[in-house]
Coordinates of C-alpha atoms in Angstrom, one line a residue:
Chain A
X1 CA -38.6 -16.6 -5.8
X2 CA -35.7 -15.1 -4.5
X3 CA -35.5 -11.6 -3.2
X4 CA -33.8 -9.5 -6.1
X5 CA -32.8 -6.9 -3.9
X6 CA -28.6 -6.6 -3.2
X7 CA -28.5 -3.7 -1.6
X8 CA -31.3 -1.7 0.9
X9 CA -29.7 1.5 2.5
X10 CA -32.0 3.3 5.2
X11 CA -31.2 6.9 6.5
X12 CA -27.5 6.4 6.0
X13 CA -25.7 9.7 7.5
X14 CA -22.3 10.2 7.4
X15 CA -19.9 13.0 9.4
X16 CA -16.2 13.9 9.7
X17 CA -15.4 16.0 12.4
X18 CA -18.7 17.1 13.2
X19 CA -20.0 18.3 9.9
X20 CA -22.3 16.2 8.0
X21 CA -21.6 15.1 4.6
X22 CA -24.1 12.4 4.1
X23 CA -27.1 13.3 5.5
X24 CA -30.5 10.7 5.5
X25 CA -30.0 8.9 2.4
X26 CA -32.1 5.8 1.7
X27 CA -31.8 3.5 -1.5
X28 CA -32.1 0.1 -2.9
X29 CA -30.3 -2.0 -5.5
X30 CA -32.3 -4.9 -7.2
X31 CA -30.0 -7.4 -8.4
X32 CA -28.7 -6.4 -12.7
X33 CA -29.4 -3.1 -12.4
X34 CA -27.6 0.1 -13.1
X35 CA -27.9 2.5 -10.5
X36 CA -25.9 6.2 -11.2
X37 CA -25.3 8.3 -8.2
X38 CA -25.5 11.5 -9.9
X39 CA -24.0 14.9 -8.4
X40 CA -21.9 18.0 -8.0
X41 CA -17.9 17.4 -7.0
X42 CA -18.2 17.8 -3.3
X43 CA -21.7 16.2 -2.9
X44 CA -20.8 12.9 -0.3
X45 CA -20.8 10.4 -3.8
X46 CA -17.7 9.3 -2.9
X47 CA -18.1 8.8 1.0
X48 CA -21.5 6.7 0.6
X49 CA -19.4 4.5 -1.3
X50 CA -16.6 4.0 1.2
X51 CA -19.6 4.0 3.5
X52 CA -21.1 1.1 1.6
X53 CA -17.4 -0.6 1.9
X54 CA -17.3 -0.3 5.5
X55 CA -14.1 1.9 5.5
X56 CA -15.9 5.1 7.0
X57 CA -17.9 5.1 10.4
X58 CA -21.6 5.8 9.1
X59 CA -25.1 5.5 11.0
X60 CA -28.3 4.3 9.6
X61 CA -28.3 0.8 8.2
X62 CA -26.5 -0.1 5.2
X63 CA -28.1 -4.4 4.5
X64 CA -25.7 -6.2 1.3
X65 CA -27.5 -9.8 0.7
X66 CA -26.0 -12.4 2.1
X67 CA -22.6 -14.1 0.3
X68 CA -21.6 -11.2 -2.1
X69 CA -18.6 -10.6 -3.4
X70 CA -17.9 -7.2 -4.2
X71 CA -15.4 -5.3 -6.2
X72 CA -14.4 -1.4 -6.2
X73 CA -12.9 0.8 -8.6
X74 CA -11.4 3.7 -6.8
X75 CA -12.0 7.4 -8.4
X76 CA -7.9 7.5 -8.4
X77 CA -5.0 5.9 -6.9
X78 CA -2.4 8.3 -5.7
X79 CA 1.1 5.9 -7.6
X80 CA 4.4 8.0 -8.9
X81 CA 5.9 7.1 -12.1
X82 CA 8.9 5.7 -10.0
X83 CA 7.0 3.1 -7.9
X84 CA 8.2 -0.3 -8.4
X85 CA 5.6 -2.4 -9.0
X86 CA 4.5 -3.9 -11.9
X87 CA 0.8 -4.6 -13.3
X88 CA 0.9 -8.5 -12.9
X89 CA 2.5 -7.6 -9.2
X90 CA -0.5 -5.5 -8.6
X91 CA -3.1 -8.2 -10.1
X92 CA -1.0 -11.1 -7.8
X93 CA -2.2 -8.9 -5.0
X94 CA -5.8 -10.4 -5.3
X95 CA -5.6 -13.1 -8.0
X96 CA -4.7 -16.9 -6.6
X97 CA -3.1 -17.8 -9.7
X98 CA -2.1 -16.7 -13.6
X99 CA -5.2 -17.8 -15.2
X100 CA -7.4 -15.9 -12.7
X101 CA -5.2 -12.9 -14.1
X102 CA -5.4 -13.9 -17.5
X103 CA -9.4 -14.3 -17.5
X104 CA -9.6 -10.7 -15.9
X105 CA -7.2 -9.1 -18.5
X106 CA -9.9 -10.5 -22.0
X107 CA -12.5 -9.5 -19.6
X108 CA -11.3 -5.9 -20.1
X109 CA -10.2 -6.3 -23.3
X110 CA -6.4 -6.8 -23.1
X111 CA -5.1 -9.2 -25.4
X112 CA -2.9 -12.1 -23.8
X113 CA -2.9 -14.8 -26.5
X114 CA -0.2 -16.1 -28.0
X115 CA 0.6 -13.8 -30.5
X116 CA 1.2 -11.3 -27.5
X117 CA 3.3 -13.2 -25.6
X118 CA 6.0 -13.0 -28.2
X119 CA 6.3 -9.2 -26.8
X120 CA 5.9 -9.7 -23.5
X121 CA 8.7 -7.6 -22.4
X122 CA 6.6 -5.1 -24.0
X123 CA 3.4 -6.7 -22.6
X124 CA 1.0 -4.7 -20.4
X125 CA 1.5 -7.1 -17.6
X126 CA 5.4 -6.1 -17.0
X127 CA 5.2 -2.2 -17.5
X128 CA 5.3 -0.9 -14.3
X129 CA 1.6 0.2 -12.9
X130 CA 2.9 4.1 -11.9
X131 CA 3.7 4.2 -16.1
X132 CA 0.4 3.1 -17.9
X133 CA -1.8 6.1 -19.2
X134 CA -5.2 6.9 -17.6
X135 CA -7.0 4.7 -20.1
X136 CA -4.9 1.8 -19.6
X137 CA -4.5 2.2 -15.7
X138 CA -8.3 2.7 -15.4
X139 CA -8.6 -0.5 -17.0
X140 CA -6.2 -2.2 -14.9
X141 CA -8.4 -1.2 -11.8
X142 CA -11.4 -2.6 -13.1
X143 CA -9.4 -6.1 -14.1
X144 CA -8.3 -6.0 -10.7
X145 CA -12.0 -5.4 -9.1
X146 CA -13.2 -8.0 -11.4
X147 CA -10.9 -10.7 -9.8
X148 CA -12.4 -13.4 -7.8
X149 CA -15.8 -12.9 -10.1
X150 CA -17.8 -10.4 -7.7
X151 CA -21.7 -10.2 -8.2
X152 CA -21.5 -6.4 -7.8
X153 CA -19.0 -3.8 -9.3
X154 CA -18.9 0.0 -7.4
X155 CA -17.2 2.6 -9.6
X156 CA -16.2 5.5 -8.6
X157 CA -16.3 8.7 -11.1
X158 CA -15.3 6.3 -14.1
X159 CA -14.8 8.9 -16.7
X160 CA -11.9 10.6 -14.2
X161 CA -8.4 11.4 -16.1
X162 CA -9.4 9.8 -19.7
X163 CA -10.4 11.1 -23.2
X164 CA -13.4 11.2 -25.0
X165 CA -12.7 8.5 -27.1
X166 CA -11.1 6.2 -24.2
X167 CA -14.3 7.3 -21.7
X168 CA -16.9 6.0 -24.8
X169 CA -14.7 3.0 -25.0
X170 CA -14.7 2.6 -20.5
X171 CA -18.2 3.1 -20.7
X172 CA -18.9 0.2 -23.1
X173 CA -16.7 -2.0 -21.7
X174 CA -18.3 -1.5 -18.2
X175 CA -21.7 -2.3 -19.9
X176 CA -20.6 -5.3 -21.9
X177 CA -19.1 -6.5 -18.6
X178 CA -22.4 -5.9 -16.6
X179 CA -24.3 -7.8 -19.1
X180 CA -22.1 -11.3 -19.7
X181 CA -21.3 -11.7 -15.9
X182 CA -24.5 -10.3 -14.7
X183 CA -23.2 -7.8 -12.6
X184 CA -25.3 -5.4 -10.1
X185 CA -23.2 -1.7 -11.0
X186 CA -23.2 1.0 -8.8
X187 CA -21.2 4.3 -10.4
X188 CA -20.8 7.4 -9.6
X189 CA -20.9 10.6 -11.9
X190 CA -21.7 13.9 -12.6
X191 CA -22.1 13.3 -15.7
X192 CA -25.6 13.7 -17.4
X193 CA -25.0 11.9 -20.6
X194 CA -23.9 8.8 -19.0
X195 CA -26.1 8.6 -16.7
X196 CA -28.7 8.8 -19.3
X197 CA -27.0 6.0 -21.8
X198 CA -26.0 4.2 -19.4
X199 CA -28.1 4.1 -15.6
X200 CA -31.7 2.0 -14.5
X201 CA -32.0 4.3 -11.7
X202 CA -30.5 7.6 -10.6
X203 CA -30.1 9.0 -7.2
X204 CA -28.8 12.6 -6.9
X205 CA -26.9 13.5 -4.2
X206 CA -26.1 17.1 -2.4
X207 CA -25.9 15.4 1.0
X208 CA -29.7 14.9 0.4
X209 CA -30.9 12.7 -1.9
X210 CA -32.5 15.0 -4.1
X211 CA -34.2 13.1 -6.1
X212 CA -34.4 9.3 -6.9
X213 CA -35.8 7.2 -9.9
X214 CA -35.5 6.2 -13.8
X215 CA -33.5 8.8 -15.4
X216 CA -35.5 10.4 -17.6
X217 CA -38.8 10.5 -15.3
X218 CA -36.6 12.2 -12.5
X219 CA -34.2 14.6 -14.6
X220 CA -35.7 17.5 -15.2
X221 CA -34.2 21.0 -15.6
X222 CA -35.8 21.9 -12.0
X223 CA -34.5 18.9 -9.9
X224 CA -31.1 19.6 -11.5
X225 CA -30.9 23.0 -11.0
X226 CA -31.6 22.2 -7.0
X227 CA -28.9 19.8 -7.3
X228 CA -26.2 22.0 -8.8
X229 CA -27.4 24.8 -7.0
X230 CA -29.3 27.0 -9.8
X231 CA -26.8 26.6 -12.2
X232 CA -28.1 23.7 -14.1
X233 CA -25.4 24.1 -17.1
X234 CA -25.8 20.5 -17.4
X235 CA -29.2 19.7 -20.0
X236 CA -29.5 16.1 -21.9
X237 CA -29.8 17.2 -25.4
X238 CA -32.4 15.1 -27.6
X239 CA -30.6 14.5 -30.5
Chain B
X1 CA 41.4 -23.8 13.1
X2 CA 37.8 -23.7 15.0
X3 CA 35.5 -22.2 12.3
X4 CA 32.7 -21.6 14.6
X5 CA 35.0 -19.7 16.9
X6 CA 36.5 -17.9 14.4
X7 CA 35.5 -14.6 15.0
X8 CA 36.2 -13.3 11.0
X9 CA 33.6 -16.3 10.5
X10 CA 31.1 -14.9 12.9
X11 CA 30.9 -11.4 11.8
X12 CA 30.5 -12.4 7.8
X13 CA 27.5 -14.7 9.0
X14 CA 26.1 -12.3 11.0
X15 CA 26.4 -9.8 8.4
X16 CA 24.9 -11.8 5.4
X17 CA 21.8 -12.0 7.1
X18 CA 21.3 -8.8 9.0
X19 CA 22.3 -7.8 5.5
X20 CA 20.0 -9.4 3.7
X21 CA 17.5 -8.9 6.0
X22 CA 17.4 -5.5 6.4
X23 CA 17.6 -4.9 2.7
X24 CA 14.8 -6.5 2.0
X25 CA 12.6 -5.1 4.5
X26 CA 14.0 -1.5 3.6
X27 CA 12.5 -2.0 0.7
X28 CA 9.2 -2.2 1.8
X29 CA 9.6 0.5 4.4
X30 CA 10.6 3.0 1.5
X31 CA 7.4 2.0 -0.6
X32 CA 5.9 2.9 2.6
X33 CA 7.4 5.8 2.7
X34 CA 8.7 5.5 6.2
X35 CA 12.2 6.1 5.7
X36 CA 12.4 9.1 8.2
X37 CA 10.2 7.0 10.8
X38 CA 12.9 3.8 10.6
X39 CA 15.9 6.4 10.7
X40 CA 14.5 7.8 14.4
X41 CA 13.1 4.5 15.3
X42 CA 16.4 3.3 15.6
X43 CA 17.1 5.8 18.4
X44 CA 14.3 4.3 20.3
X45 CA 16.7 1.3 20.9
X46 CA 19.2 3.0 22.6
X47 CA 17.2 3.7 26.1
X48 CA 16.4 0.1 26.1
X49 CA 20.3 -0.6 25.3
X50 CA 21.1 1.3 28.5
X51 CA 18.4 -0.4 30.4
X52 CA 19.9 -3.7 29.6
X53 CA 23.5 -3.1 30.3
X54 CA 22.2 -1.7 33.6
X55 CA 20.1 -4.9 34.0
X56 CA 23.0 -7.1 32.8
X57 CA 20.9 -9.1 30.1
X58 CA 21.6 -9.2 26.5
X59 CA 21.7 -5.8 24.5
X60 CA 19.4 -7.7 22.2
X61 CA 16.2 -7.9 24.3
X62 CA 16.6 -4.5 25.9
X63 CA 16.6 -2.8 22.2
X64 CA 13.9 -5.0 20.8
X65 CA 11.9 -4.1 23.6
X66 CA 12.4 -0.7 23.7
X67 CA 11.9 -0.6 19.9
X68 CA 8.7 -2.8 20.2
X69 CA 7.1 -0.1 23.1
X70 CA 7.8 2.4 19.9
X71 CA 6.1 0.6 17.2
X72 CA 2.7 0.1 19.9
X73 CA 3.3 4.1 19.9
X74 CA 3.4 4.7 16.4
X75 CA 0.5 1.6 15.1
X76 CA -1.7 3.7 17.9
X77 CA -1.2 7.0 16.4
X78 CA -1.5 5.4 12.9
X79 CA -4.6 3.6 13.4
X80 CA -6.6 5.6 15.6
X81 CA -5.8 9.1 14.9
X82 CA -5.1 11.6 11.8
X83 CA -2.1 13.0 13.1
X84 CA 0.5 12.9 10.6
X85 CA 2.8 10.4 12.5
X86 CA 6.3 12.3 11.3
X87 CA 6.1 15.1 13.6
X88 CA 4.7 13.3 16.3
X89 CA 8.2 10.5 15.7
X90 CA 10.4 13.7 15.4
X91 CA 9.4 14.4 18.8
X92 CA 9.4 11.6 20.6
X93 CA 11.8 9.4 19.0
X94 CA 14.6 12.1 19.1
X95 CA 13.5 13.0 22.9
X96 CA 14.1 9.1 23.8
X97 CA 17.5 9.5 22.4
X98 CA 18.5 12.0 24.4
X99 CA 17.3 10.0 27.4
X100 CA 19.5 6.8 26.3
X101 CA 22.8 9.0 25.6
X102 CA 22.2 10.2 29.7
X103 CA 21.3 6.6 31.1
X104 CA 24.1 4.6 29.1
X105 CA 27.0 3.8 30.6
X106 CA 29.7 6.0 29.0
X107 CA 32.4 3.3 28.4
X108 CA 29.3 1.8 26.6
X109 CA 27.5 4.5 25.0
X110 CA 30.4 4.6 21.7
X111 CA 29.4 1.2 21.0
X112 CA 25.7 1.6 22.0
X113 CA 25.5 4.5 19.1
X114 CA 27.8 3.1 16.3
X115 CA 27.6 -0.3 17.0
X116 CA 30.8 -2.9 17.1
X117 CA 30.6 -6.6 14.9
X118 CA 33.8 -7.0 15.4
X119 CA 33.3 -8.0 19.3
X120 CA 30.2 -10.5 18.2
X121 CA 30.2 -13.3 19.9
X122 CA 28.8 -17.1 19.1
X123 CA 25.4 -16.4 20.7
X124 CA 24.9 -13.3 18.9
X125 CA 25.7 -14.7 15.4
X126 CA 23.0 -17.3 16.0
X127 CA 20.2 -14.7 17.3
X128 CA 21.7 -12.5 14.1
X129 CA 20.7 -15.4 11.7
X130 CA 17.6 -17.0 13.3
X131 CA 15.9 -13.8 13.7
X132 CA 17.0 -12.5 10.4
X133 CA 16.2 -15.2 8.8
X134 CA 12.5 -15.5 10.6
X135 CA 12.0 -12.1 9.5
X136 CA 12.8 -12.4 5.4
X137 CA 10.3 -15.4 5.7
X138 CA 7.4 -13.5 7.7
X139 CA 7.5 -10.4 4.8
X140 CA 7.8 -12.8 2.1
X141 CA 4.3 -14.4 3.9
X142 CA 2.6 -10.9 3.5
X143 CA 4.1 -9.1 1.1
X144 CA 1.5 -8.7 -1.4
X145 CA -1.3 -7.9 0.6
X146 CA 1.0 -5.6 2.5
X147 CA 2.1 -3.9 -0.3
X148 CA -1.3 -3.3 -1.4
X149 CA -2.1 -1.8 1.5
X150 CA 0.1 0.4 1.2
X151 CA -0.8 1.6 -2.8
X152 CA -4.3 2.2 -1.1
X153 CA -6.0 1.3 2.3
X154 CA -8.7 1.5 1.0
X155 CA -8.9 -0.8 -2.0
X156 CA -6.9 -3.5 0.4
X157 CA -9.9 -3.2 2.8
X158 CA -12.4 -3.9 0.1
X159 CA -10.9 -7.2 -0.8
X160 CA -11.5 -8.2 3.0
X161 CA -7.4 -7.6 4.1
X162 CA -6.9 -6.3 8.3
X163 CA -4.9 -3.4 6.7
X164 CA -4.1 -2.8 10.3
X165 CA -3.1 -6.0 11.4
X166 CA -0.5 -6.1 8.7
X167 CA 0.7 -2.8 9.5
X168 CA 1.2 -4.1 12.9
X169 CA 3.2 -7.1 11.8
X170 CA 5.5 -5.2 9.5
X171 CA 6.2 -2.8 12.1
X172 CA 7.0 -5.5 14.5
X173 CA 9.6 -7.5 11.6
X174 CA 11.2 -3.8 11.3
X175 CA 12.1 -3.7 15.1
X176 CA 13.7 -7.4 15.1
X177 CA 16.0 -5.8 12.3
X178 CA 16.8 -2.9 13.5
X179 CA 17.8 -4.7 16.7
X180 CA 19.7 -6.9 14.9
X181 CA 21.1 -4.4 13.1
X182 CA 22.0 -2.2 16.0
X183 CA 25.4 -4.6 16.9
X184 CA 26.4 -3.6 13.5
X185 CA 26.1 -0.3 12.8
X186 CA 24.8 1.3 16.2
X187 CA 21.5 3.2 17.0
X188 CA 22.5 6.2 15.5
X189 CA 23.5 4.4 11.6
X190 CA 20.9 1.9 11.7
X191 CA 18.6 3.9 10.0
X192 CA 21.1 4.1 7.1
X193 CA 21.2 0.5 6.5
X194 CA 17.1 0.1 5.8
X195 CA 17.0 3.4 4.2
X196 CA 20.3 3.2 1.5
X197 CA 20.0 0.1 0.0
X198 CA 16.0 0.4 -0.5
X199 CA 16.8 3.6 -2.3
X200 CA 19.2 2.1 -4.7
X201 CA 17.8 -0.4 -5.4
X202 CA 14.6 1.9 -6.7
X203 CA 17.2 3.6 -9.2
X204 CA 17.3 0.6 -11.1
X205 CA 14.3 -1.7 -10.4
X206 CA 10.5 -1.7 -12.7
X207 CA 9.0 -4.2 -10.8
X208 CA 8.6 -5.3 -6.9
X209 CA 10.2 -9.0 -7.5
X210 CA 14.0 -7.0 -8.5
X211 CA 13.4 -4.1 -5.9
X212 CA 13.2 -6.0 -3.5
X213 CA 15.4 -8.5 -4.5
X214 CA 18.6 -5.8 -5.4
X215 CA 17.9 -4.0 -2.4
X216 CA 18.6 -7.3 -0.5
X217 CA 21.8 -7.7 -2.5
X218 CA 22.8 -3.9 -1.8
X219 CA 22.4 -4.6 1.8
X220 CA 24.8 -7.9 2.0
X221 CA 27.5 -6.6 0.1
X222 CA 27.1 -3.2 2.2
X223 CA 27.5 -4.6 5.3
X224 CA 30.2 -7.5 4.1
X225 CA 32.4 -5.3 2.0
X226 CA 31.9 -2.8 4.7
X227 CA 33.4 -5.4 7.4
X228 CA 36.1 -6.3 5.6
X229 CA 37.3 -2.8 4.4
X230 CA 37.0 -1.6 7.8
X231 CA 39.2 -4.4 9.4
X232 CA 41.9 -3.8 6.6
X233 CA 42.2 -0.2 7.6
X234 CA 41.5 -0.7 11.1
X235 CA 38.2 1.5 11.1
X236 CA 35.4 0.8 13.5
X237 CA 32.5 -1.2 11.3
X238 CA 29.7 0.5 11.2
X239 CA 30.6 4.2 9.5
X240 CA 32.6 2.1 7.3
X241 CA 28.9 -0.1 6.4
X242 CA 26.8 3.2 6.0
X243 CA 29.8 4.7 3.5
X244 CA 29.9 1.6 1.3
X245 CA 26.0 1.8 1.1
X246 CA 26.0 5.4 -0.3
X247 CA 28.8 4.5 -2.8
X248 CA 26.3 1.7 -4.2
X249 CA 23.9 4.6 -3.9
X250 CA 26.0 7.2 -6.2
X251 CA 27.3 3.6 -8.6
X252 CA 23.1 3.0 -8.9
X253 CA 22.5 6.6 -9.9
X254 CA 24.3 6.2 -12.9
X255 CA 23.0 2.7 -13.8
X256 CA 19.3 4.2 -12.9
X257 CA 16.1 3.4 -15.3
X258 CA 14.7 5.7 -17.9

């Protein structure tokens, strides 16, 4: 039997100019699962990802299995309306060719069949990326991680800059996803409900790991209100 | 008549491809948004122009290598500090132009700062094409990755891309052209012939593939039409090259994308 683990992270501390933002945090990822990393804005979420990318100097020891492809879904990309780039540009940037393009695009639930191509001035692949709306863009991002078929997705803040309606929508998507490719997903979010519907295994972050488990045996109104500081204005609601 | 002596002949070849060339990497230099840092880069060149008519070897080398000591400077600064590399290019680039204007010789320094095509002679014309044409091929190699590192770092670096490496490759490509570039418009205007036609071409272009593309057109026809009109009126070239760029720029402002 295999080892299921994909991810062990021991003591990982991170610091930018002398001022720790990540400070001790140990974790582990078994292969499928759905782990939330649950916090205030602020709280190092984002930095133990680019930690976990390799794009920030960290210490501790961060150990991926061996041969994994990994894909990453930025919180936001900083693109004007004006830049010149179009979304099949942007795919070509990672894809080797149209069908690895086209498989990502159903994948996330963009129609390219025939039918489509008879607009495809209009088409979503020739609009220029700086010109989509959140909901669109944030699904070009994830098409763009999934290219190349990665065994594990990290997403940053996925409900960032979309509605209701469209996050629901993200949210199922990212689960359907996880499920047909059999994908290990790391997100990050401060938000409870999702975290709830949606997470195996939470880790809160203020620096610390605060706490670190199955959702609703580690979520309490106490470990939440030392994660947000005493103002735990955040309470799953048992409907 | 000898075509390859011809020295109408020359300059329009040499122009095409500096042309073309320095278009198309414009292009990519405004997406980068270093349209300030190619404008003073340019006056890194002159120092090394002085040092060269001093040394007696070709104007050529003397700017590329001047221009290549720059580009160490500035991939340094950019890859292993957070200093915003603008100010730090404001100073250093403008206080190397000063140095140049006291070391060139001053029955040089004219055409040292605003350049002369109409003196090019054979061996120029073939550096002109071989280089330029060496450099359209090396950015076509790496544009996509490049151009993805340059929408975000970051995301580049997760698909396994040396962000840095290409950085250090582009910046290299833009000091053959603005070498290149120097005979034709000068140290002080070369700046004007990556920046202009880049920008014009973004009035009017959606997608990479005809920015790119348009801004290598703009470029040509700058620097072509700009030789001509300047031999009919018996101007020196390069002014002439920058003012037919900023008329494209005013023509693309009205043809510019919703």
């Amino acid at each position: 039997m295999p080892d299921p683990t994909v991810l062990k992270v021991e003591k990982l501390s991170v610091e930018f100019n002398g001022a720790t933002v990540v400070d001790g945090v140990s974790f582990s990822v078994l292969k499928g699962e759905v782990l939330a990393i649950l916090g205030p804005n602020g709280a190092g979420k984002s930095v133990i990802f680019r930690a976990l990318l390799d794009l920030v100097p960290y210490s501790g020891k961060i150990s991926w299995a061996p041969d994994l492809k990994i894909g990453y879904v930025p919180q936001k990309l900083a693109i004007d309306r004006s830049t010149p780039l179009s979304v099949v540009e942007f795919l070509k940037s990672k894809a080797k060719n149209t069908k690895e393009i086209l498989d990502v695009l159903k994948l996330v639930g963009i129609n390219t069949g025939p039918e489509s191509e008879h607009h495809l001035e209009h088409h979503i692949l020739n609009r220029g990326l700086g010109k989509l709306s959140g909901g669109e863009f944030q699904r070009i991002l994830i098409a763009w991680a999934l290219i190349g078929g990665p065994n594990v997705l990290l997403f940053d803040e996925p409900t960032a800059g979309i509605d209701i309606s469209g996050e629901e929508t993200i949210y199922n998507l990212l689960k359907k996803i996880q499920q047909s490719n059999d994908l290990t997903l790391l997100l990050i979010s401060h938000d409870l409900n999702i975290v709830y519907n949606y997470a195996d295994k939470v880790i809160c972050i203020n620096k610390k790991a605060l706490c670190l488990g199955e959702p609703h045996q580690v979520l309490d109104p106490k470990s939440l209100s030392v994660l947000y500081g005493g103002e735990a204005k955040f309470y799953h609601h048992e409907h | 008549m000898d075509l390859i002596n011809n020295l109408t002949f020359l300059q329009i070849m040499a122009g095409v491809f500096i042309g073309i060339a320095s278009g198309y990497l414009g292009s990519f230099m405004i997406l980068r948004r270093m349209a300030l840092v190619g404008d003073a880069l340019s006056h890194v060149a002159l120092p090394g122009i002085a040092l060269a008519f001093l040394l007696n070897v070709n104007p050529f080398i003397g700017a590329f290598s001047a221009l290549f000591l720059g580009i160490v400077c500035i991939w340094l600064i950019e890859s292993h500090t957070e200093l915003p590399t603008e100010s730090l290019v404001g100073l250093f680039f403008t206080v190397s132009l000063a140095i140049g204007i006291l070391i060139t010789p001053e029955n040089e320094l004219l055409e040292a700062l605003f350049g002369d095509i109409s003196k090019i002679s054979l061996d120029d014309t073939i550096i002109s094409v071989t280089f330029s044409i060496v450099v359209i091929a090396a950015m076509k190699l790496i544009a996509n990755k490049f151009m993805l590192g340059t929408l975000s770092p970051d995301l580049a670096k997760s698909a396994r891309i040396n962000v840095s490496r290409l950085n250090f490759i582009f910046l290299i490509l833009v000091a053959v052209i603005v070498a290149l570039g120097i005979k034709a418009v000068g140290t002080l205007l070369m700046g004007a012939l990556v920046v202009i036609p880049a920008i014009s071409a973004k009035n009017i272009s959606n997608n990479l593939k005809s920015f790119t593309l348009t801004s290598a057109v703009f470029g040509l026809v700058s620097l072509v039409a700009g030789i001509y009109i300047s031999r009919l009126l018996n101007y020196s070239p390069g002014p002439v090259v920058v003012l037919v760029s900023g008329l494209i720029f005013i023509l693309s402002l009205f043809l510019k994308k919703e």
